[in-house]
PDB file of C-alpha atoms and ligand atoms in Angstrom:
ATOM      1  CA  UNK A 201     -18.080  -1.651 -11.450  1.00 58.00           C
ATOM      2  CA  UNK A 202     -19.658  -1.667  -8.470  1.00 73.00           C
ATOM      3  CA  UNK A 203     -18.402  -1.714  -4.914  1.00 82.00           C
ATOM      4  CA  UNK A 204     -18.533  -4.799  -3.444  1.00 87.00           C
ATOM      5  CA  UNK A 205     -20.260  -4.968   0.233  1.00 97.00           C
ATOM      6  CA  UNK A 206     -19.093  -7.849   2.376  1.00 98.00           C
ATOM      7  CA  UNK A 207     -21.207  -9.438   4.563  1.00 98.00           C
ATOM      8  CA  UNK A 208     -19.958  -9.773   8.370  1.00 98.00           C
ATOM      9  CA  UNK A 209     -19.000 -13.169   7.929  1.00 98.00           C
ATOM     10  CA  UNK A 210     -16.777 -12.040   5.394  1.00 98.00           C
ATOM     11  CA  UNK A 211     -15.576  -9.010   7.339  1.00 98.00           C
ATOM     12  CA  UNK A 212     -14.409 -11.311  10.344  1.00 98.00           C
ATOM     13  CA  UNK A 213     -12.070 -13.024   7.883  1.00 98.00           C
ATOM     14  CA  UNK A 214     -10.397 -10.417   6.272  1.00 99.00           C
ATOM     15  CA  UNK A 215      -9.963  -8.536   9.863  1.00 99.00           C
ATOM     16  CA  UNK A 216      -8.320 -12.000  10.864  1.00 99.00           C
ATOM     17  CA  UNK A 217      -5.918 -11.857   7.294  1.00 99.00           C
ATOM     18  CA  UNK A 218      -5.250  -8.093   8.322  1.00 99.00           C
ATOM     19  CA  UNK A 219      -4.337  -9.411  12.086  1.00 99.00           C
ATOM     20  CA  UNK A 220      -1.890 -11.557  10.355  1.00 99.00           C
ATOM     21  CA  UNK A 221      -0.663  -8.781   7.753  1.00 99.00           C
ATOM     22  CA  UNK A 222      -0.071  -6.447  10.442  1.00 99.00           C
ATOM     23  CA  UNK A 223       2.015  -8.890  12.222  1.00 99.00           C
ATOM     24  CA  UNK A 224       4.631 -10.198   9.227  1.00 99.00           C
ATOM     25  CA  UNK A 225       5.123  -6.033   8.913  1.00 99.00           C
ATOM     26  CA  UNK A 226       6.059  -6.212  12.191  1.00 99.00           C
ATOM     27  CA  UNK A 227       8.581  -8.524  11.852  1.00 99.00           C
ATOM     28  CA  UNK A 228       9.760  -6.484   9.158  1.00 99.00           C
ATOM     29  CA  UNK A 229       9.995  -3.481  11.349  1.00 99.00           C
ATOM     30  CA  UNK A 230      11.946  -5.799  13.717  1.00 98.00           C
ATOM     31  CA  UNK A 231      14.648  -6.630  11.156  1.00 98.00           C
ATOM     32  CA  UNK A 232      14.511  -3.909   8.676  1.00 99.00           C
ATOM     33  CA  UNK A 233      18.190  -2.527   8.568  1.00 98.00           C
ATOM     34  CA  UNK A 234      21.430  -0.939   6.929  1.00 99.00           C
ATOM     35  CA  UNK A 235      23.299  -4.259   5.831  1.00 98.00           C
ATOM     36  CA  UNK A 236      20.514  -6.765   4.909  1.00 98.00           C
ATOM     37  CA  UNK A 237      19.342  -7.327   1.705  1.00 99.00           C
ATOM     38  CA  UNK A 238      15.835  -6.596   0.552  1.00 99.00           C
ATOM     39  CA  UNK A 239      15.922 -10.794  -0.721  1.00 99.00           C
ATOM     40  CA  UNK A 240      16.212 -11.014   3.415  1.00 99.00           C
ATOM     41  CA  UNK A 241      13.522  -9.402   3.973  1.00 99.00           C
ATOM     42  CA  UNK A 242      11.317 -11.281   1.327  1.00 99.00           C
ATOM     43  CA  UNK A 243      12.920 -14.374   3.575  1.00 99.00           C
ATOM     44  CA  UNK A 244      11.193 -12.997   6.718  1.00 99.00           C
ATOM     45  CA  UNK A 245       8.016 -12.225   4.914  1.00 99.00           C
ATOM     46  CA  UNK A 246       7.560 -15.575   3.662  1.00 99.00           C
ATOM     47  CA  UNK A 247       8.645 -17.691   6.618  1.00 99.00           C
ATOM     48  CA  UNK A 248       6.391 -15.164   9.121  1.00 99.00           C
ATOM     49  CA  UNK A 249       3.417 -15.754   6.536  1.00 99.00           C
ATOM     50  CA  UNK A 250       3.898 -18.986   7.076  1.00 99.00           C
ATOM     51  CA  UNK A 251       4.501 -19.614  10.388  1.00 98.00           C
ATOM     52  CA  UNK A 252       1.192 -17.305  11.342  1.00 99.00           C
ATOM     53  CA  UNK A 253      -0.670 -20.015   8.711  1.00 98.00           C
ATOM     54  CA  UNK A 254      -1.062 -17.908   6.090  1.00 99.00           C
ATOM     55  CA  UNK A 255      -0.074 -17.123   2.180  1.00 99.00           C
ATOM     56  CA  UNK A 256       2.269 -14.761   0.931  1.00 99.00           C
ATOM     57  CA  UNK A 257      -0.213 -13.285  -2.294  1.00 99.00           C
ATOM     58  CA  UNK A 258       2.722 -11.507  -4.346  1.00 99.00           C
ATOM     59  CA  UNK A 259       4.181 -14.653  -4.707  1.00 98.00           C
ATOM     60  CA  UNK A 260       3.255 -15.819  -8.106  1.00 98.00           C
ATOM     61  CA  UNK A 261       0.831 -13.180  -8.606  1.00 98.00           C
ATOM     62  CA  UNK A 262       0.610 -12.635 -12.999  1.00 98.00           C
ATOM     63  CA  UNK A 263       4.086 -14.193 -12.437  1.00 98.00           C
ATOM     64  CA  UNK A 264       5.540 -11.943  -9.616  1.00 98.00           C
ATOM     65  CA  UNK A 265       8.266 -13.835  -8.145  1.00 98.00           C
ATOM     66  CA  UNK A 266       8.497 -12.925  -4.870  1.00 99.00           C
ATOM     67  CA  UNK A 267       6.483 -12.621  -1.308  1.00 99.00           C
ATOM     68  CA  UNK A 268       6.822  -9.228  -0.974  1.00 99.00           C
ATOM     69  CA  UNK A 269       7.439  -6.146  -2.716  1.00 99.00           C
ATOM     70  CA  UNK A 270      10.301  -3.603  -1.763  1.00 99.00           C
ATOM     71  CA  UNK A 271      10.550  -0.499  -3.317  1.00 99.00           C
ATOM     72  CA  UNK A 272      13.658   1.506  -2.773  1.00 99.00           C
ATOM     73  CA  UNK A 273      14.093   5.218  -3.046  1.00 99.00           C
ATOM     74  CA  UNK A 274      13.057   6.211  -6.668  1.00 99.00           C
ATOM     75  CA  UNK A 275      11.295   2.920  -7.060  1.00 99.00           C
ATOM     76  CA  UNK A 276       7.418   4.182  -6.954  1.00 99.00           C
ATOM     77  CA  UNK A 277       5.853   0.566  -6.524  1.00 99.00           C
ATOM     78  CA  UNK A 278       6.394  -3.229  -7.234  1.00 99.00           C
ATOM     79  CA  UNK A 279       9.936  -3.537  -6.544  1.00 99.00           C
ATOM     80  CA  UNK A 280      11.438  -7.203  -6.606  1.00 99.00           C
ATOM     81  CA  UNK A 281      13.630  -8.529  -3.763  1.00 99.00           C
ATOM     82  CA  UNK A 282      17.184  -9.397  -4.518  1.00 99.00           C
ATOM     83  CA  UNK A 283      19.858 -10.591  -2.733  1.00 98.00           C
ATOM     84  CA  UNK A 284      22.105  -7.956  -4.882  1.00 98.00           C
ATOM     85  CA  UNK A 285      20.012  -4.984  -3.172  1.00 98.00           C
ATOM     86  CA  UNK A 286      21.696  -4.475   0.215  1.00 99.00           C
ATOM     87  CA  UNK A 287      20.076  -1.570   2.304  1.00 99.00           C
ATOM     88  CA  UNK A 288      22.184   1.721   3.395  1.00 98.00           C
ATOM     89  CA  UNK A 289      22.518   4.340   5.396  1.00 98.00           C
ATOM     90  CA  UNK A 290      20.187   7.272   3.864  1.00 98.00           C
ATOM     91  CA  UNK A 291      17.603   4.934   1.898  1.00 99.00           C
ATOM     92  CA  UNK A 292      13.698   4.737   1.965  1.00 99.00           C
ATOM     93  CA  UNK A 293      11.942   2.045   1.496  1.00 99.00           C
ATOM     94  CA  UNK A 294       8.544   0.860   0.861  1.00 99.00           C
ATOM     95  CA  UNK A 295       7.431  -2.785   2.245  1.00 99.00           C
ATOM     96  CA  UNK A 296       3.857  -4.235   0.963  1.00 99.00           C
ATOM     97  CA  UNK A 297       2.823  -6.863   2.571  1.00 99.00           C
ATOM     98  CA  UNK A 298      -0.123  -8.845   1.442  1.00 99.00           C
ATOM     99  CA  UNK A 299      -1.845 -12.085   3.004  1.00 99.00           C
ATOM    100  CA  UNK A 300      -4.157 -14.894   2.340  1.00 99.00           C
ATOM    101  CA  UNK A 301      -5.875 -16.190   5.268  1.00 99.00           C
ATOM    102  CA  UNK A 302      -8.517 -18.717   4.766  1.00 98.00           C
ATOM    103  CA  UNK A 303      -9.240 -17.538   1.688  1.00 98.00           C
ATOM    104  CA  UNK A 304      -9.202 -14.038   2.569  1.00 98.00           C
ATOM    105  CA  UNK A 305      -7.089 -10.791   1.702  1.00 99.00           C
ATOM    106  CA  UNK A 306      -5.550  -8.122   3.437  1.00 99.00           C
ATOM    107  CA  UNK A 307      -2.864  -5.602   1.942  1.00 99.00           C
ATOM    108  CA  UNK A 308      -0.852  -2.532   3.240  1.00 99.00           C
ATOM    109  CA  UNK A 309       2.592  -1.101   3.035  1.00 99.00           C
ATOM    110  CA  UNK A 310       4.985   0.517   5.251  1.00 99.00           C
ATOM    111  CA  UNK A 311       7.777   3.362   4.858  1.00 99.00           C
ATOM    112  CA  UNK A 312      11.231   3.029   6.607  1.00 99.00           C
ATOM    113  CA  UNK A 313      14.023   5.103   6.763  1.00 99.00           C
ATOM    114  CA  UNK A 314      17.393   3.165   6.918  1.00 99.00           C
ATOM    115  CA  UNK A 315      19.660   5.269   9.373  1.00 98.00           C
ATOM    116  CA  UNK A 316      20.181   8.787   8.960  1.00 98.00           C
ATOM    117  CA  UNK A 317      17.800  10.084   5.871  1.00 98.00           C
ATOM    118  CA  UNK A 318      18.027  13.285   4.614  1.00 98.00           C
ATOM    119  CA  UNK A 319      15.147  15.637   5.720  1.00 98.00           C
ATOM    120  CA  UNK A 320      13.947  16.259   2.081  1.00 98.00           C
ATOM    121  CA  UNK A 321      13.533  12.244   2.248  1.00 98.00           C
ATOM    122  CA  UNK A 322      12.503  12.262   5.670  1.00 98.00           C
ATOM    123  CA  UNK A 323       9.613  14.819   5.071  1.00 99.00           C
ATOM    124  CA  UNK A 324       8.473  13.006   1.374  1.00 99.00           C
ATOM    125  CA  UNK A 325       8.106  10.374   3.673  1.00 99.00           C
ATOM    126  CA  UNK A 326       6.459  11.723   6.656  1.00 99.00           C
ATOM    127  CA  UNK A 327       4.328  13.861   4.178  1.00 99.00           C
ATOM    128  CA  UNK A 328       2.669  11.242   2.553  1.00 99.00           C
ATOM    129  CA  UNK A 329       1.546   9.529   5.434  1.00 99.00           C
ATOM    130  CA  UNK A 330      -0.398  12.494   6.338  1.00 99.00           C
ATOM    131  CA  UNK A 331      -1.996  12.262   2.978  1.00 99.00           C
ATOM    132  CA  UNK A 332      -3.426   8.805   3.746  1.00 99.00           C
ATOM    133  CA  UNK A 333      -4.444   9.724   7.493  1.00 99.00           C
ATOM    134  CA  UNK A 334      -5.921  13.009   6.196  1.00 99.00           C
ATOM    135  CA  UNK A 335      -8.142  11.142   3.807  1.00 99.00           C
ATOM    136  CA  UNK A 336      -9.178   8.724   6.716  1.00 99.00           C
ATOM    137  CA  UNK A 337     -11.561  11.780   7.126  1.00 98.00           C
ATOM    138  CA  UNK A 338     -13.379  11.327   4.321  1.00 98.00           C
ATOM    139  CA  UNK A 339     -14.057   7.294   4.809  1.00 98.00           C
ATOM    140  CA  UNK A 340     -17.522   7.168   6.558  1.00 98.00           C
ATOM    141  CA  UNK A 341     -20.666   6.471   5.112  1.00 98.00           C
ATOM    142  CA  UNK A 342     -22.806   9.095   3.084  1.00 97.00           C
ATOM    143  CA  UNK A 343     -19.236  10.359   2.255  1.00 98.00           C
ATOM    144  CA  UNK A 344     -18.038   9.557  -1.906  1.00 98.00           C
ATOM    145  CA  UNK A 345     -15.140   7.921  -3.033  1.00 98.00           C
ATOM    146  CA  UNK A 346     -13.429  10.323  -4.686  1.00 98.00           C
ATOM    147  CA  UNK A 347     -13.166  13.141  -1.562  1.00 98.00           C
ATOM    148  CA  UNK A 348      -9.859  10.664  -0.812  1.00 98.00           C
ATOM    149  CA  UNK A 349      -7.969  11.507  -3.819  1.00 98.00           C
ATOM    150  CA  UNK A 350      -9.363  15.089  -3.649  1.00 98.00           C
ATOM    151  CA  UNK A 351      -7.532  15.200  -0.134  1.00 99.00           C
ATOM    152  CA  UNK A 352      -4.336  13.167  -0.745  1.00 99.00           C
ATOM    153  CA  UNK A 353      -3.737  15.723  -3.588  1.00 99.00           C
ATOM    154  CA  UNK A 354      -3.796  18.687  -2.182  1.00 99.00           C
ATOM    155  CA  UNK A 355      -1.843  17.652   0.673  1.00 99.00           C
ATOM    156  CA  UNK A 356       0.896  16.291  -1.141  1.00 99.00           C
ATOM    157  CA  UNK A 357       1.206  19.321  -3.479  1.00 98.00           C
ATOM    158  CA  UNK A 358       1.032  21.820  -0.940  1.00 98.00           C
ATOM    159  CA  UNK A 359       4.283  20.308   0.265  1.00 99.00           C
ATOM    160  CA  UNK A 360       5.574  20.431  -2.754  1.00 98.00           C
ATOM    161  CA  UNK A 361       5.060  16.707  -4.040  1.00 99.00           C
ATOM    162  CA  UNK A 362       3.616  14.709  -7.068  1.00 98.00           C
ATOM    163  CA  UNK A 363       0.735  12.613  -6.589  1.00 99.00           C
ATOM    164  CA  UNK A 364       1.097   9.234  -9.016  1.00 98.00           C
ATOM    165  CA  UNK A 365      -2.026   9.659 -10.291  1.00 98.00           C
ATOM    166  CA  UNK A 366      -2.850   6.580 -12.256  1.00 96.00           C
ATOM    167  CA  UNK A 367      -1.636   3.878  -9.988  1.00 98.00           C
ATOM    168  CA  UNK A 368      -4.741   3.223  -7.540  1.00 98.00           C
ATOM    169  CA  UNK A 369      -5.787   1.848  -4.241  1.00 98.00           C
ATOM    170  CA  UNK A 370      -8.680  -0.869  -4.400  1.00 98.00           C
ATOM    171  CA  UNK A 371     -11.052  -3.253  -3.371  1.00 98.00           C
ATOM    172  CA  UNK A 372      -9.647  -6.008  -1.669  1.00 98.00           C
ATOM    173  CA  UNK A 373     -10.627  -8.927   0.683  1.00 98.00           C
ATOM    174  CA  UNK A 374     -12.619 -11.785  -1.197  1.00 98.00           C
ATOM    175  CA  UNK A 375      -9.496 -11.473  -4.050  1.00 98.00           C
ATOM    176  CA  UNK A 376      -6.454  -9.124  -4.071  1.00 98.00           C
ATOM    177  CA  UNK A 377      -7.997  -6.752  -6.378  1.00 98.00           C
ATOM    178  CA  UNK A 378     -11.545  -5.806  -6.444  1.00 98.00           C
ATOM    179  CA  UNK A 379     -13.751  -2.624  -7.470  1.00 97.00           C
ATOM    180  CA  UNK A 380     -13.893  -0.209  -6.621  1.00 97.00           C
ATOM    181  CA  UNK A 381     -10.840   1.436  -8.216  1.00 97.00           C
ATOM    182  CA  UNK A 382      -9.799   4.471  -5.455  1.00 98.00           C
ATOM    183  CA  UNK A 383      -7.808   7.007  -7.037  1.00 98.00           C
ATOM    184  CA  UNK A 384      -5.362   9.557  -5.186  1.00 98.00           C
ATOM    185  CA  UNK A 385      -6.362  12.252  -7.154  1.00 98.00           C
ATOM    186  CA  UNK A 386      -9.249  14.427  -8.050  1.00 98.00           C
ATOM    187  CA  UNK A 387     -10.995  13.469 -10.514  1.00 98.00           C
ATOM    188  CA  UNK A 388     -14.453  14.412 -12.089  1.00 96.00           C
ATOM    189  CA  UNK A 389     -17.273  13.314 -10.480  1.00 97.00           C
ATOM    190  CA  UNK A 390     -18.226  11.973  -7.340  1.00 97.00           C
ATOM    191  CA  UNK A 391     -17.233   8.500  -7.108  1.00 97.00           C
ATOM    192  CA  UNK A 392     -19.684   5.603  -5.750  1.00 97.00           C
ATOM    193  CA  UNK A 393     -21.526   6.821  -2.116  1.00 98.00           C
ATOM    194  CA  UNK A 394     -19.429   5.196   0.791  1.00 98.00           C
ATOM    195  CA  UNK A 395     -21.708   2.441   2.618  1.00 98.00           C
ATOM    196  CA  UNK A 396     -21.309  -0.104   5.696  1.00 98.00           C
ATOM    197  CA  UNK A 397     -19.189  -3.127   4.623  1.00 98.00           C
ATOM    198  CA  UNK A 398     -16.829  -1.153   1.712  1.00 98.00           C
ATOM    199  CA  UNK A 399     -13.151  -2.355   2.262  1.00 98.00           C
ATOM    200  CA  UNK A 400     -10.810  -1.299   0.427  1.00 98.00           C
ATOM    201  CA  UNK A 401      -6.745   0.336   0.161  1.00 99.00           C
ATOM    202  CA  UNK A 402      -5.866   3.423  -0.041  1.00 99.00           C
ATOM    203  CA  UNK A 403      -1.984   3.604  -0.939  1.00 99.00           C
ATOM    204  CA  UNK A 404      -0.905   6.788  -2.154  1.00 99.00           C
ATOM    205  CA  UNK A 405       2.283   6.774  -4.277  1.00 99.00           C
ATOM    206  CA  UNK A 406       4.096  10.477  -3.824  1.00 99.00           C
ATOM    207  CA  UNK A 407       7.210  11.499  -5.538  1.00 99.00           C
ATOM    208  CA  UNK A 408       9.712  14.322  -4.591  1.00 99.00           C
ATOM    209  CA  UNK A 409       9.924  15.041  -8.004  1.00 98.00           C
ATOM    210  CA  UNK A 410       7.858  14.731 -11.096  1.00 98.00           C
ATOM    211  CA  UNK A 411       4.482  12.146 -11.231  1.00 98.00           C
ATOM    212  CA  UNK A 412       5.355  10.296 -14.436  1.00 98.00           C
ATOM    213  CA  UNK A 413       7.078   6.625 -14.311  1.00 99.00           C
ATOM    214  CA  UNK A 414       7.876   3.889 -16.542  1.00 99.00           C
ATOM    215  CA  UNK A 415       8.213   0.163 -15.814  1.00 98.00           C
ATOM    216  CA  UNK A 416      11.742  -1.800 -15.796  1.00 98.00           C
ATOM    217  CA  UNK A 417      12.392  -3.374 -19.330  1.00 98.00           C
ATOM    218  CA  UNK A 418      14.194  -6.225 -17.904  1.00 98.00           C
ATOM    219  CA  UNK A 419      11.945  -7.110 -15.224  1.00 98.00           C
ATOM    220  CA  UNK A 420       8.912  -6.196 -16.829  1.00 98.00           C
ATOM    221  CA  UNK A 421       7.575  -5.082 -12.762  1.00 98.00           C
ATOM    222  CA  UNK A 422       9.624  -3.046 -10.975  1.00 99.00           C
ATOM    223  CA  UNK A 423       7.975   0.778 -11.245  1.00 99.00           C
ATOM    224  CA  UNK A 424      10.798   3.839 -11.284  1.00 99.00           C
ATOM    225  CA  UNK A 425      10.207   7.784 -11.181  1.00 99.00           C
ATOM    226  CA  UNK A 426      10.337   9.049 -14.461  1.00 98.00           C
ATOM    227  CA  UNK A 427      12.681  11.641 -13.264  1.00 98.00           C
ATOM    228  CA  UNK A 428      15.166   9.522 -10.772  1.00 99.00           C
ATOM    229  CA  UNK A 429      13.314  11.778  -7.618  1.00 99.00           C
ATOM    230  CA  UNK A 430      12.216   9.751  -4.635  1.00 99.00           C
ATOM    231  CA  UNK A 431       8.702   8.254  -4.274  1.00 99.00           C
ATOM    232  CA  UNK A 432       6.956   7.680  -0.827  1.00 99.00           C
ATOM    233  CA  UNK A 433       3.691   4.949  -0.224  1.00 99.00           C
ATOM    234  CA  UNK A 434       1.708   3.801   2.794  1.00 99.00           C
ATOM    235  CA  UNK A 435      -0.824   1.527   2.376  1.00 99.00           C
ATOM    236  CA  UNK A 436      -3.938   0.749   4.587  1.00 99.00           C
ATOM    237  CA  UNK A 437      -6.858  -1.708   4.384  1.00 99.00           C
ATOM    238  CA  UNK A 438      -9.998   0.348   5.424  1.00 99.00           C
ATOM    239  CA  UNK A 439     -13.576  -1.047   6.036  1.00 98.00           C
ATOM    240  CA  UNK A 440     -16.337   1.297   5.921  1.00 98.00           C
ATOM    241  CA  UNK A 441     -17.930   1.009   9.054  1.00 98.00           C
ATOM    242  CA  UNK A 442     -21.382   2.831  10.438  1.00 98.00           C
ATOM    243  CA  UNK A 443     -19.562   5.368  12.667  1.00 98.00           C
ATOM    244  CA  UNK A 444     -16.789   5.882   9.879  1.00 98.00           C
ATOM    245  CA  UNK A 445     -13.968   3.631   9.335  1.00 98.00           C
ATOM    246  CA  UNK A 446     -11.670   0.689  11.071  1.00 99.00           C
ATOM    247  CA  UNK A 447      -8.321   0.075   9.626  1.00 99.00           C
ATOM    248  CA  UNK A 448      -8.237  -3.565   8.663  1.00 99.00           C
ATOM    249  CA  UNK A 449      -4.235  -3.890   7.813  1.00 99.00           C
ATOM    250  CA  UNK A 450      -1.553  -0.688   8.135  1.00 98.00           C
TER     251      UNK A 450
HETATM  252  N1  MF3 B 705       0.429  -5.045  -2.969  1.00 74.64           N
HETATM  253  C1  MF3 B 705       0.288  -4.311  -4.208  1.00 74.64           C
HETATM  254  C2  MF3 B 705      -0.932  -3.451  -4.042  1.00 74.64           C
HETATM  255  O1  MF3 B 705      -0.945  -2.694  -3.133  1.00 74.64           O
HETATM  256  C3  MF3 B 705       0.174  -5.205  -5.391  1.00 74.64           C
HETATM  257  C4  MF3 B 705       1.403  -5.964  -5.654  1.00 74.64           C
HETATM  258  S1  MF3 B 705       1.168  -6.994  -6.985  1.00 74.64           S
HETATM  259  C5  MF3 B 705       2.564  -7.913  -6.963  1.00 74.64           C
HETATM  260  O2  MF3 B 705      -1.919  -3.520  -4.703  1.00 74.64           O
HETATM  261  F1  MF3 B 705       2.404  -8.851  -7.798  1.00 74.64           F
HETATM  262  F2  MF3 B 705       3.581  -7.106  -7.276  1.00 74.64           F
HETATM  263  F3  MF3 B 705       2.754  -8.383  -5.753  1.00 74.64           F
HETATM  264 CO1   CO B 706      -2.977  -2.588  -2.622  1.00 74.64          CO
HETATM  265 CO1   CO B 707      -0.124  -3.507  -1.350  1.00 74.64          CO
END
């Protein structure tokens, strides 16, 4: 259970798979609009993965069947692509990208906003990107694990938001997921003591509405608000550096 600490052989490699995961989100950002469909963007996932020579991990992941996950509007996480999903004016959506490079991982997700949102979306979505910069704060060694969910929290429900508590960040870099487990909630206890050479995600999942969830019957993936409300996430790889932190993927 413990965290792993990655040598800086190690840490060169995942920077270089979080290089490449940064750039196949950017050429999601460069696409990303009202009239594609979400199986498009899974198109431009895989073929940028490729093309930048590396491997798309969703796909085939415990049988996911897709490159990427896209998670629309009250989908909290783990949405599948389709070609029958065609983006509108007024959605959210989350992206998560995830790469393979040499052998090594990198993972984060991005919001976007297709056209004109509505502010209550606008601000779910603005909102819980503050809670994963805000907990940036507490990623620096001497610092414990669990000041991140502590922060996220009470961010999110001073706006007014649900934190999806049992849904976690992770390790991540010599497999897609490692200890430690991060959490984006309080919970009891300190949490392992941040050190040098820690990487892991933090990926806050916030809902307008209620926290609770259920997963799709059919699909057996996709992950829905309980109560229909919308759900925000942004997703970073961190490493744990001496000074604090660098942000391996975003
Ligand atoms: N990228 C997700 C995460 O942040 C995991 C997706 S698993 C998949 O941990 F199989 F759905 F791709
Ligand atoms: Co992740
Ligand atoms: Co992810």
């Amino acid at each position: 259970m413990k965290p792993i600490i990655k040598t800086p052989e190690q840490i060169e490699k995942i920077r270089r798979a979080g290089i490449v995961n940064n750039q196949v989100l950017d050429a999601v950002d460069a696409v990303i609009r009202a009239g594609i469909s979400t199986e498009d963007i899974n198109r431009v996932v895989h073929e940028k993965t490729l093309e930048l020579g590396g491997v798309p991990a969703p796909l085939n992941f415990e049988g996911f069947p897709k490159s990427v996950c896209t998670s629309l509007n009250d989908i909290v996480c783990h949405g599948i692509p389709s070609e029958d999903v065609i983006l509108m004016d007024g959605d959210i959506i989350n992206v998560d990208v995830t790469t393979i490079v040499d052998g090594y991982y990198a993972d984060a997700s991005r919001m976007y906003c297709i056209g004109q949102v509505s502010p209550e979306a606008k601000r779910l979505v603005d909102v819980t990107k503050e809670c994963l910069e805000l907990s940036l704060e507490a990623v620096r060694p001497g610092r414990y694990l669990h000041e991140i969910g502590a922060i996220i929290q009470a961010h999110a429900e001073k706006n007014g938001f649900s934190v999806v508590p049992d849904i976690c960040g992770h390790g991540v870099g010599l497999d897609f997921h490692e200890e430690p487990l991060v959490f984006h909630v309080r919970r009891r206890g300190k949490g392992p003591k941040l050190e040098p050479g820690m990487i892991f995600t933090i990926e806050p999942m916030i809902n307008a509405g209620g926290s609770d969830w259920f997963i799709d019957a059919d699909d057996d993936w996709t992950v829905w608000t309980e109560d229909g409300s919308l759900s925000a996430q942004w997703e970073y790889t961190v490493l744990v550096t001496e000074e604090g932190y660098e942000i391996l993927a975003r």
